[in-house]
mmCIF file of C-alpha atoms in Angstrom:
data_model
loop_
_atom_site.group_PDB
_atom_site.id
_atom_site.type_symbol
_atom_site.label_atom_id
_atom_site.label_comp_id
_atom_site.label_asym_id
_atom_site.label_seq_id
_atom_site.Cartn_x
_atom_site.Cartn_y
_atom_site.Cartn_z
ATOM 1 C CA MET A 25 -92.541 -1.101 72.474
ATOM 2 C CA LYS A 26 -93.273 0.236 69.444
ATOM 3 C CA SER A 27 -95.542 0.688 66.306
ATOM 4 C CA VAL A 28 -94.838 -0.914 63.059
ATOM 5 C CA THR A 29 -93.809 2.814 61.693
ATOM 6 C CA GLN A 30 -92.068 3.900 64.788
ATOM 7 C CA ARG A 31 -89.602 0.727 64.450
ATOM 8 C CA ILE A 32 -89.113 0.966 61.049
ATOM 9 C CA LYS A 33 -87.691 4.427 61.485
ATOM 10 C CA GLU A 34 -85.046 2.943 63.613
ATOM 11 C CA ILE A 35 -83.983 -0.037 61.246
ATOM 12 C CA LYS A 36 -80.985 0.690 59.089
ATOM 13 C CA GLN A 37 -81.710 -1.303 55.820
ATOM 14 C CA PRO A 38 -79.591 -2.708 53.271
ATOM 15 C CA THR A 39 -78.627 -0.253 50.274
ATOM 16 C CA GLY A 40 -81.729 -0.251 48.519
ATOM 17 C CA GLY A 41 -84.057 -1.508 50.927
ATOM 18 C CA TYR A 42 -84.707 -5.341 52.021
ATOM 19 C CA LEU A 43 -86.814 -5.137 48.865
ATOM 20 C CA ASN A 44 -86.019 -2.433 46.510
ATOM 21 C CA PRO A 45 -89.054 -0.398 45.575
ATOM 22 C CA LYS A 46 -87.516 -0.482 41.965
ATOM 23 C CA GLU A 47 -88.280 -4.330 41.875
ATOM 24 C CA LEU A 48 -92.126 -3.873 42.298
ATOM 25 C CA ASP A 49 -94.381 -4.545 39.093
ATOM 26 C CA ILE A 50 -96.023 -1.630 37.971
ATOM 27 C CA ILE A 51 -99.855 -1.681 36.640
ATOM 28 C CA GLU A 52 -100.769 1.951 35.467
ATOM 29 C CA LEU A 53 -104.649 2.541 35.852
ATOM 30 C CA GLN A 54 -105.832 5.273 33.120
ATOM 31 C CA ASP A 55 -108.877 7.332 33.388
ATOM 32 C CA GLY A 56 -107.705 10.368 31.270
ATOM 33 C CA VAL A 57 -107.931 12.647 34.531
ATOM 34 C CA GLU A 58 -105.876 14.766 35.519
ATOM 35 C CA LEU A 59 -105.667 16.167 39.139
ATOM 36 C CA TYR A 60 -104.916 19.745 40.287
ATOM 37 C CA LEU A 61 -101.582 20.600 41.640
ATOM 38 C CA GLU A 62 -102.515 22.946 44.374
ATOM 39 C CA GLU A 63 -104.452 21.862 47.292
ATOM 40 C CA ASN A 64 -105.479 23.809 50.336
ATOM 41 C CA ILE A 65 -105.639 21.476 53.247
ATOM 42 C CA SER A 66 -102.692 18.748 54.491
ATOM 43 C CA ALA A 67 -101.565 15.628 52.240
ATOM 44 C CA GLY A 68 -102.588 13.863 55.893
ATOM 45 C CA LEU A 69 -106.280 15.074 55.831
ATOM 46 C CA ILE A 70 -106.683 14.274 52.145
ATOM 47 C CA GLY A 71 -105.513 10.723 52.662
ATOM 48 C CA MET A 72 -107.681 9.864 55.736
ATOM 49 C CA ALA A 73 -110.477 11.585 53.572
ATOM 50 C CA VAL A 74 -109.738 9.220 50.537
ATOM 51 C CA ASP A 75 -109.079 6.057 52.617
ATOM 52 C CA TYR A 76 -112.520 6.315 55.058
ATOM 53 C CA LEU A 77 -114.276 7.415 51.952
ATOM 54 C CA THR A 78 -113.543 4.709 49.885
ATOM 55 C CA ARG A 79 -114.280 2.383 52.611
ATOM 56 C CA TYR A 80 -117.718 3.869 53.042
ATOM 57 C CA ILE A 81 -118.712 3.972 49.074
ATOM 58 C CA ASN A 82 -117.355 0.034 49.213
ATOM 59 C CA SER A 83 -118.617 -0.959 52.485
ATOM 60 C CA GLY A 84 -122.162 0.859 53.037
ATOM 61 C CA ASN A 85 -120.833 1.598 56.850
ATOM 62 C CA LEU A 86 -120.463 5.003 57.626
ATOM 63 C CA LYS A 87 -119.742 5.122 61.401
ATOM 64 C CA GLU A 88 -117.330 1.765 60.857
ATOM 65 C CA SER A 89 -115.479 3.673 58.073
ATOM 66 C CA PHE A 90 -114.955 6.850 60.271
ATOM 67 C CA LYS A 91 -114.600 5.012 63.639
ATOM 68 C CA ILE A 92 -111.403 6.389 64.638
ATOM 69 C CA SER A 93 -112.488 9.901 63.793
ATOM 70 C CA LEU A 94 -115.492 9.192 66.130
ATOM 71 C CA MET A 95 -113.446 7.900 68.899
ATOM 72 C CA GLY A 96 -110.631 11.275 68.552
ATOM 73 C CA ALA A 97 -113.822 13.365 68.999
ATOM 74 C CA GLU A 98 -115.054 11.778 72.073
ATOM 75 C CA LYS A 99 -111.489 12.671 73.434
ATOM 76 C CA VAL A 100 -112.569 16.234 73.023
ATOM 77 C CA GLY A 101 -116.155 16.426 74.032
ATOM 78 C CA GLU A 102 -117.347 16.888 70.113
ATOM 79 C CA THR A 103 -119.146 13.778 69.881
ATOM 80 C CA ARG A 104 -122.257 15.448 68.981
ATOM 81 C CA LYS A 105 -120.857 17.604 66.674
ATOM 82 C CA ALA A 106 -119.152 14.994 64.976
ATOM 83 C CA ILE A 107 -121.993 12.585 64.735
ATOM 84 C CA LYS A 108 -123.579 15.561 62.796
ATOM 85 C CA LEU A 109 -120.989 15.956 60.102
ATOM 86 C CA LEU A 110 -121.016 12.310 60.071
ATOM 87 C CA ASN A 111 -124.791 12.178 59.115
ATOM 88 C CA ASP A 112 -124.075 14.643 56.403
ATOM 89 C CA ILE A 113 -122.093 12.575 54.070
ATOM 90 C CA ASN A 114 -123.978 10.340 51.570
ATOM 91 C CA GLY A 115 -121.499 9.807 49.079
ATOM 92 C CA LEU A 116 -119.270 12.022 46.785
ATOM 93 C CA ASP A 117 -121.010 15.530 46.663
ATOM 94 C CA ASP A 118 -119.190 18.501 47.623
ATOM 95 C CA VAL A 119 -120.870 18.573 51.436
ATOM 96 C CA SER A 120 -120.208 14.869 51.914
ATOM 97 C CA ILE A 121 -116.125 15.370 51.037
ATOM 98 C CA ILE A 122 -115.986 18.819 53.294
ATOM 99 C CA ASN A 123 -117.576 16.827 56.032
ATOM 100 C CA ALA A 124 -115.294 13.952 55.882
ATOM 101 C CA CYS A 125 -112.562 16.137 55.622
ATOM 102 C CA LYS A 126 -113.576 18.285 59.039
ATOM 103 C CA LEU A 127 -114.095 14.687 60.819
ATOM 104 C CA CYS A 128 -110.897 13.208 59.755
ATOM 105 C CA GLY A 129 -109.396 16.326 61.964
ATOM 106 C CA TYR A 130 -110.554 14.461 64.823
ATOM 107 C CA ASP A 131 -108.367 11.477 63.842
ATOM 108 C CA VAL A 132 -105.007 13.005 65.761
ATOM 109 C CA CYS A 133 -107.051 13.192 69.279
ATOM 110 C CA TYR A 134 -107.041 9.469 68.779
ATOM 111 C CA ARG A 135 -103.765 8.548 67.022
ATOM 112 C CA ALA A 136 -101.679 11.185 68.725
ATOM 113 C CA GLY A 137 -103.364 12.881 71.559
ATOM 114 C CA THR A 138 -105.755 15.852 72.106
ATOM 115 C CA THR A 139 -102.492 18.263 72.156
ATOM 116 C CA TYR A 140 -102.079 18.312 68.643
ATOM 117 C CA PHE A 141 -106.001 18.759 67.934
ATOM 118 C CA LYS A 142 -106.945 22.084 65.814
ATOM 119 C CA ASN A 143 -110.515 23.434 65.764
ATOM 120 C CA VAL A 144 -112.095 21.049 62.483
ATOM 121 C CA ASP A 145 -114.076 24.387 61.817
ATOM 122 C CA GLU A 146 -110.787 25.787 60.185
ATOM 123 C CA ILE A 147 -110.657 22.803 57.630
ATOM 124 C CA ASN A 148 -112.504 24.094 54.418
ATOM 125 C CA PRO A 149 -111.172 22.233 51.310
ATOM 126 C CA ASP A 150 -111.497 24.640 48.116
ATOM 127 C CA GLU A 151 -112.921 23.221 44.918
ATOM 128 C CA LYS A 152 -109.879 21.768 43.618
ATOM 129 C CA THR A 153 -109.096 19.751 46.592
ATOM 130 C CA ILE A 154 -112.836 18.645 46.534
ATOM 131 C CA PHE A 155 -112.418 17.412 42.866
ATOM 132 C CA ASN A 156 -108.904 15.513 43.529
ATOM 133 C CA ILE A 157 -110.523 13.862 46.456
ATOM 134 C CA LYS A 158 -113.682 13.092 44.485
ATOM 135 C CA THR A 159 -111.526 11.969 41.558
ATOM 136 C CA MET A 160 -109.247 9.484 43.903
ATOM 137 C CA VAL A 161 -112.269 8.212 45.703
ATOM 138 C CA LYS A 162 -113.376 6.944 42.364
ATOM 139 C CA ARG A 163 -110.276 5.596 41.084
ATOM 140 C CA GLY A 164 -110.599 3.444 44.631
ATOM 141 C CA ILE A 165 -113.762 2.567 44.116
ATOM 142 C CA ASN A 166 -112.482 1.366 40.405
ATOM 143 C CA PHE A 167 -109.635 -0.357 41.854
ATOM 144 C CA PHE A 168 -111.594 -2.680 44.050
ATOM 145 C CA GLU A 169 -114.056 -3.335 41.464
ATOM 146 C CA LYS A 170 -110.824 -4.902 39.398
ATOM 147 C CA TYR A 171 -108.641 -6.136 42.363
ATOM 148 C CA GLY A 172 -111.261 -6.859 45.307
ATOM 149 C CA PRO A 173 -113.664 -7.647 46.724
ATOM 150 C CA ILE A 174 -112.173 -6.478 49.980
ATOM 151 C CA VAL A 175 -111.757 -9.573 52.388
ATOM 152 C CA ARG A 176 -110.228 -7.768 55.554
ATOM 153 C CA ASP A 177 -110.433 -4.276 56.339
ATOM 154 C CA GLY A 178 -108.048 -2.619 59.025
ATOM 155 C CA MET A 179 -106.737 -5.640 60.243
ATOM 156 C CA THR A 180 -104.966 -5.654 63.359
ATOM 157 C CA PHE A 181 -102.289 -8.390 64.229
ATOM 158 C CA ALA A 182 -103.014 -9.848 67.883
ATOM 159 C CA GLY A 183 -100.802 -12.561 68.752
ATOM 160 C CA GLY A 184 -98.280 -12.005 66.255
ATOM 161 C CA TYR A 185 -96.705 -8.604 67.799
ATOM 162 C CA THR A 186 -93.596 -8.848 70.029
ATOM 163 C CA SER A 187 -92.112 -6.818 72.627
ATOM 164 C CA THR A 188 -90.153 -4.747 69.820
ATOM 165 C CA ILE A 189 -93.165 -4.298 67.604
ATOM 166 C CA SER A 190 -96.644 -3.990 69.679
ATOM 167 C CA ALA A 191 -98.685 -2.431 67.387
ATOM 168 C CA GLY A 192 -99.572 -1.711 63.872
ATOM 169 C CA ASP A 193 -102.612 -2.044 61.391
ATOM 170 C CA GLY A 194 -103.308 -3.118 57.659
ATOM 171 C CA ASP A 195 -105.237 -1.484 55.248
ATOM 172 C CA PHE A 196 -106.667 -4.157 53.020
ATOM 173 C CA THR A 197 -106.529 -7.592 52.201
ATOM 174 C CA THR A 198 -108.238 -8.848 48.423
ATOM 175 C CA GLN A 199 -108.151 -12.850 47.910
ATOM 176 C CA ASP A 200 -104.541 -12.819 47.454
ATOM 177 C CA THR A 201 -103.410 -9.468 48.029
ATOM 178 C CA LEU A 202 -102.208 -7.699 51.335
ATOM 179 C CA TRP A 203 -102.845 -3.777 50.437
ATOM 180 C CA ASP A 204 -101.642 -0.555 51.310
ATOM 181 C CA PHE A 205 -103.236 2.722 50.303
ATOM 182 C CA LYS A 206 -100.660 5.617 49.876
ATOM 183 C CA VAL A 207 -102.190 8.981 48.475
ATOM 184 C CA SER A 208 -98.893 10.308 48.041
ATOM 185 C CA LYS A 209 -97.077 12.447 45.192
ATOM 186 C CA SER A 210 -94.245 10.622 45.691
ATOM 187 C CA GLU A 211 -92.913 6.800 44.544
ATOM 188 C CA PRO A 212 -92.741 3.859 47.138
ATOM 189 C CA THR A 213 -89.996 3.926 49.233
ATOM 190 C CA LYS A 214 -87.994 1.529 50.759
ATOM 191 C CA ASP A 215 -89.870 2.174 54.263
ATOM 192 C CA HIS A 216 -93.249 1.390 52.554
ATOM 193 C CA THR A 217 -92.046 -2.040 51.517
ATOM 194 C CA LEU A 218 -91.170 -2.642 54.557
ATOM 195 C CA GLN A 219 -94.130 -2.110 56.435
ATOM 196 C CA LEU A 220 -95.922 -4.005 54.041
ATOM 197 C CA ILE A 221 -93.763 -6.920 54.763
ATOM 198 C CA ILE A 222 -94.101 -6.675 58.331
ATOM 199 C CA TYR A 223 -97.684 -6.679 58.072
ATOM 200 C CA TYR A 224 -97.372 -9.763 56.078
ATOM 201 C CA LEU A 225 -95.124 -11.434 58.624
ATOM 202 C CA LEU A 226 -97.567 -10.230 61.518
ATOM 203 C CA GLY A 227 -100.109 -11.476 59.859
ATOM 204 C CA ILE A 228 -98.971 -15.102 59.325
ATOM 205 C CA HIS A 229 -97.952 -15.221 63.039
ATOM 206 C CA SER A 230 -101.178 -13.586 64.308
ATOM 207 C CA TYR A 231 -103.897 -15.420 65.626
ATOM 208 C CA GLU A 232 -106.673 -13.267 63.661
ATOM 209 C CA CYS A 233 -105.853 -12.853 60.246
ATOM 210 C CA ASP A 234 -106.032 -16.049 57.809
ATOM 211 C CA PHE A 235 -102.984 -15.667 55.620
ATOM 212 C CA THR A 236 -103.110 -18.610 54.244
ATOM 213 C CA ASN A 237 -103.924 -17.424 50.664
ATOM 214 C CA ILE A 238 -101.937 -14.099 50.583
ATOM 215 C CA ASP A 239 -99.316 -14.500 48.044
ATOM 216 C CA LYS A 240 -98.363 -11.231 47.200
ATOM 217 C CA ILE A 241 -98.217 -7.672 48.842
ATOM 218 C CA GLY A 242 -99.090 -4.419 47.069
ATOM 219 C CA ILE A 243 -99.611 -0.500 47.006
ATOM 220 C CA PHE A 244 -102.301 1.343 45.539
ATOM 221 C CA ASN A 245 -101.791 5.088 44.621
ATOM 222 C CA PRO A 246 -104.995 6.791 43.816
ATOM 223 C CA ARG A 247 -103.378 9.962 43.208
ATOM 224 C CA LYS A 248 -100.858 8.524 40.598
ATOM 225 C CA ASN A 249 -103.557 5.977 39.936
ATOM 226 C CA ILE A 250 -100.998 3.446 39.717
ATOM 227 C CA ILE A 251 -100.713 -0.236 41.368
ATOM 228 C CA TYR A 252 -97.263 -1.349 42.710
ATOM 229 C CA ARG A 253 -97.250 -4.905 43.625
ATOM 230 C CA TYR A 254 -95.000 -8.051 44.275
ATOM 231 C CA GLU A 255 -94.959 -11.843 44.881
ATOM 232 C CA ILE A 256 -94.283 -12.662 48.247
ATOM 233 C CA LYS A 257 -92.103 -15.956 46.741
ATOM 234 C CA ASN A 258 -89.795 -13.782 45.044
ATOM 235 C CA ILE A 259 -88.125 -12.249 48.450
ATOM 236 C CA PRO A 260 -85.387 -14.503 49.476
ATOM 237 C CA SER A 261 -85.452 -16.453 52.317
ATOM 238 C CA GLU A 262 -82.540 -14.931 54.396
ATOM 239 C CA ILE A 263 -84.287 -11.430 54.027
ATOM 240 C CA ILE A 264 -87.487 -12.761 55.368
ATOM 241 C CA LYS A 265 -85.571 -14.644 58.475
ATOM 242 C CA GLU A 266 -83.720 -11.431 59.241
ATOM 243 C CA ILE A 267 -86.954 -9.335 59.303
ATOM 244 C CA GLU A 268 -88.318 -11.564 61.688
ATOM 245 C CA ASN A 269 -85.282 -12.136 63.825
ATOM 246 C CA ASP A 270 -83.723 -8.459 64.002
ATOM 247 C CA VAL A 271 -86.996 -6.054 62.833
ATOM 248 C CA ILE A 272 -89.743 -8.052 64.485
ATOM 249 C CA GLY A 273 -88.038 -9.831 67.255
ATOM 250 C CA TYR A 274 -89.334 -13.394 66.790
ATOM 251 C CA GLY A 275 -85.693 -14.843 66.759
ATOM 252 C CA ASN A 276 -85.175 -13.934 70.157
ATOM 253 C CA ALA A 277 -88.031 -15.515 71.794
ATOM 254 C CA ARG A 278 -89.692 -11.943 72.230
ATOM 255 C CA LYS A 279 -93.384 -13.135 71.066
ATOM 256 C CA ILE A 280 -95.802 -11.701 73.085
ATOM 257 C CA ASN A 281 -97.756 -14.246 75.858
ATOM 258 C CA VAL A 282 -101.042 -14.452 73.994
ATOM 259 C CA ASP A 283 -102.704 -13.586 76.970
ATOM 260 C CA ASN A 284 -101.235 -9.866 76.396
ATOM 261 C CA ASP A 285 -103.427 -9.833 73.188
ATOM 262 C CA ILE A 286 -106.532 -12.401 73.768
ATOM 263 C CA MET A 287 -109.234 -11.911 76.474
ATOM 264 C CA THR A 288 -111.254 -14.930 77.333
ATOM 265 C CA VAL A 289 -114.385 -14.918 78.943
ATOM 266 C CA ASN A 290 -113.064 -15.015 82.357
ATOM 267 C CA ASP A 291 -110.926 -11.783 81.527
ATOM 268 C CA ILE A 292 -113.583 -10.149 80.784
ATOM 269 C CA MET A 293 -115.758 -11.291 83.639
ATOM 270 C CA GLN A 294 -113.101 -9.981 85.973
ATOM 271 C CA TYR A 295 -112.168 -6.944 83.872
ATOM 272 C CA LEU A 296 -116.066 -5.565 83.884
ATOM 273 C CA LYS A 297 -116.908 -7.306 87.067
ATOM 274 C CA ILE A 298 -119.836 -9.281 85.664
ATOM 275 C CA SER A 299 -121.156 -12.671 85.313
ATOM 276 C CA ARG A 300 -120.528 -14.911 82.527
ATOM 277 C CA HIS A 301 -124.261 -14.581 81.492
ATOM 278 C CA MET A 302 -123.645 -11.231 81.240
ATOM 279 C CA VAL A 303 -120.806 -11.697 78.945
ATOM 280 C CA MET A 304 -122.798 -14.160 76.627
ATOM 281 C CA LYS A 305 -125.676 -11.564 76.770
ATOM 282 C CA TYR A 306 -122.998 -8.662 75.639
ATOM 283 C CA TYR A 307 -122.455 -10.880 73.065
ATOM 284 C CA SER A 308 -125.847 -12.356 71.699
ATOM 285 C CA ASN A 309 -127.667 -8.571 72.123
ATOM 286 C CA TYR A 310 -124.648 -5.894 71.954
ATOM 287 C CA ASN A 311 -122.498 -6.824 69.536
ATOM 288 C CA LEU A 312 -119.737 -7.883 71.584
ATOM 289 C CA PRO A 313 -117.411 -9.283 68.875
ATOM 290 C CA LEU A 314 -116.334 -12.580 70.777
ATOM 291 C CA ARG A 315 -115.232 -15.421 68.177
ATOM 292 C CA LYS A 316 -114.856 -19.235 68.830
ATOM 293 C CA GLU A 317 -110.935 -20.825 69.181
ATOM 294 C CA LYS A 318 -110.841 -24.191 70.515
ATOM 295 C CA ASN A 319 -113.850 -24.460 72.161
ATOM 296 C CA LYS A 320 -113.644 -20.839 73.788
ATOM 297 C CA TYR A 321 -114.878 -17.596 72.978
ATOM 298 C CA VAL A 322 -112.007 -15.101 72.671
ATOM 299 C CA ILE A 323 -111.696 -11.558 71.562
ATOM 300 C CA SER A 324 -108.641 -9.303 70.991
ATOM 301 C CA LYS A 325 -108.037 -6.593 73.214
ATOM 302 C CA ASN A 326 -107.954 -4.158 70.411
ATOM 303 C CA HIS A 327 -111.648 -5.441 69.545
ATOM 304 C CA PHE A 328 -112.385 -5.489 73.322
ATOM 305 C CA PHE A 329 -111.690 -1.573 73.831
ATOM 306 C CA ASP A 330 -112.946 -0.475 70.796
ATOM 307 C CA TRP A 331 -116.317 -2.016 71.913
ATOM 308 C CA ILE A 332 -116.160 -0.500 75.235
ATOM 309 C CA GLU A 333 -115.507 2.740 73.372
ATOM 310 C CA GLU A 334 -118.651 2.114 71.370
ATOM 311 C CA MET A 335 -120.731 1.201 74.358
ATOM 312 C CA ARG A 336 -120.001 4.461 76.101
ATOM 313 C CA ARG A 337 -120.437 6.719 73.048
ATOM 314 C CA LEU A 338 -124.498 4.820 72.717
ATOM 315 C CA LYS A 339 -124.526 5.191 76.254
ATOM 316 C CA LYS A 340 -124.320 8.935 76.222
ATOM 317 C CA GLU A 341 -126.231 9.429 73.329
ATOM 318 C CA GLN A 342 -129.111 7.229 75.122
ATOM 319 C CA GLU A 343 -128.885 9.671 78.121
ATOM 320 C CA LYS A 344 -128.836 12.556 75.977
ATOM 321 C CA GLN A 345 -132.323 11.320 74.375
ATOM 322 C CA GLN A 346 -133.672 10.591 77.679
ATOM 323 C CA PHE A 347 -133.032 14.043 79.044
ATOM 324 C CA ILE A 348 -134.398 15.579 75.645
ATOM 325 C CA ILE A 349 -137.502 13.695 76.267
ATOM 326 C CA PHE A 350 -137.682 14.179 79.822
ATOM 327 C CA ILE A 351 -137.474 17.856 78.888
ATOM 328 C CA VAL A 352 -140.400 17.636 76.427
ATOM 329 C CA ALA A 353 -142.780 16.204 78.604
ATOM 330 C CA LEU A 354 -142.068 18.405 81.432
ATOM 331 C CA VAL A 355 -142.707 21.265 78.978
ATOM 332 C CA VAL A 356 -145.983 19.601 77.292
ATOM 333 C CA THR A 357 -147.015 19.074 80.972
ATOM 334 C CA LEU A 358 -146.495 22.543 82.206
ATOM 335 C CA ILE A 359 -148.582 23.717 79.180
ATOM 336 C CA MET A 360 -151.503 21.551 79.796
ATOM 337 C CA LEU A 361 -151.763 22.463 83.383
ATOM 338 C CA PHE A 362 -151.584 26.361 82.343
ATOM 339 C CA TRP A 363 -154.443 25.004 79.922
ATOM 340 C CA LEU A 364 -156.302 23.558 82.756
ATOM 341 C CA PHE A 365 -155.736 26.401 85.129
ATOM 342 C CA SER A 366 -156.888 28.641 82.277
ATOM 343 C CA MET A 367 -160.149 26.878 82.162
ATOM 344 C CA ILE A 368 -161.070 27.178 85.479
#
């Protein structure tokens, strides 16, 4: 089983692609700003920093925007350092952008494994790189002011995955469009357009995403400040069917059983070895993201294990705080005892 991007690498597409990028409608946004050609950190880090900072500015939710970075930091035992970086992100000042880039250095631990991790202290964007990131985030904000608001952010497709494609997550949806952010110096490729079609079809087949209003797919590139968009109705039905059957695997009855993607309250009880009462207490008091479906509370596995990770992180933080309080109380007590004995 593979992710969307891994599966696309295996596919031999028709000449020009299932959806030729040259057929995309192009909208150029003008702001009169030229980016520097030279940047001193990797394009991947820049792309993540622009993505996460744009999410943060739009939502105001710092922890959620850098969630993957925090989970990566936990895997290498640097949660405290990551949280310090996170807490120093306050907008688009230079310090915030530098910290965002460093924080994004932890993503690789979650996405690819700790083997690929490099010390984030070595990530130091220069003035030109900071300027480019700041400009691209501003372009992202302007884009969503014109084409937003965001309806869904960081989508997974529980119930839509198959034994061929078992992972993959989309960037954003607005009212009528599924969007992908590409901070690239190049034009969109046939792999990019296929990726969007796959995300759309996963969404249509999933239990989590309401795609009834989605009639377009699009790419926004804040580096170029260009929108690439296409109406789904213009994709031939035989192409849609071929992607569903031969690329994703729906035609061969290979859709993953719902039980593999969705957990019920009973599943949670068995996994955590707790009562139904405790599950509902976690739901009401600790933000366990259950949702009601056909008179039952359910949750996707992705959301459940994300919640588990967050609870573990919070528990560790709480234990640290309790230890600090204990040490402070002990020191104060010793000082008071010393003072009392000195008075005798």
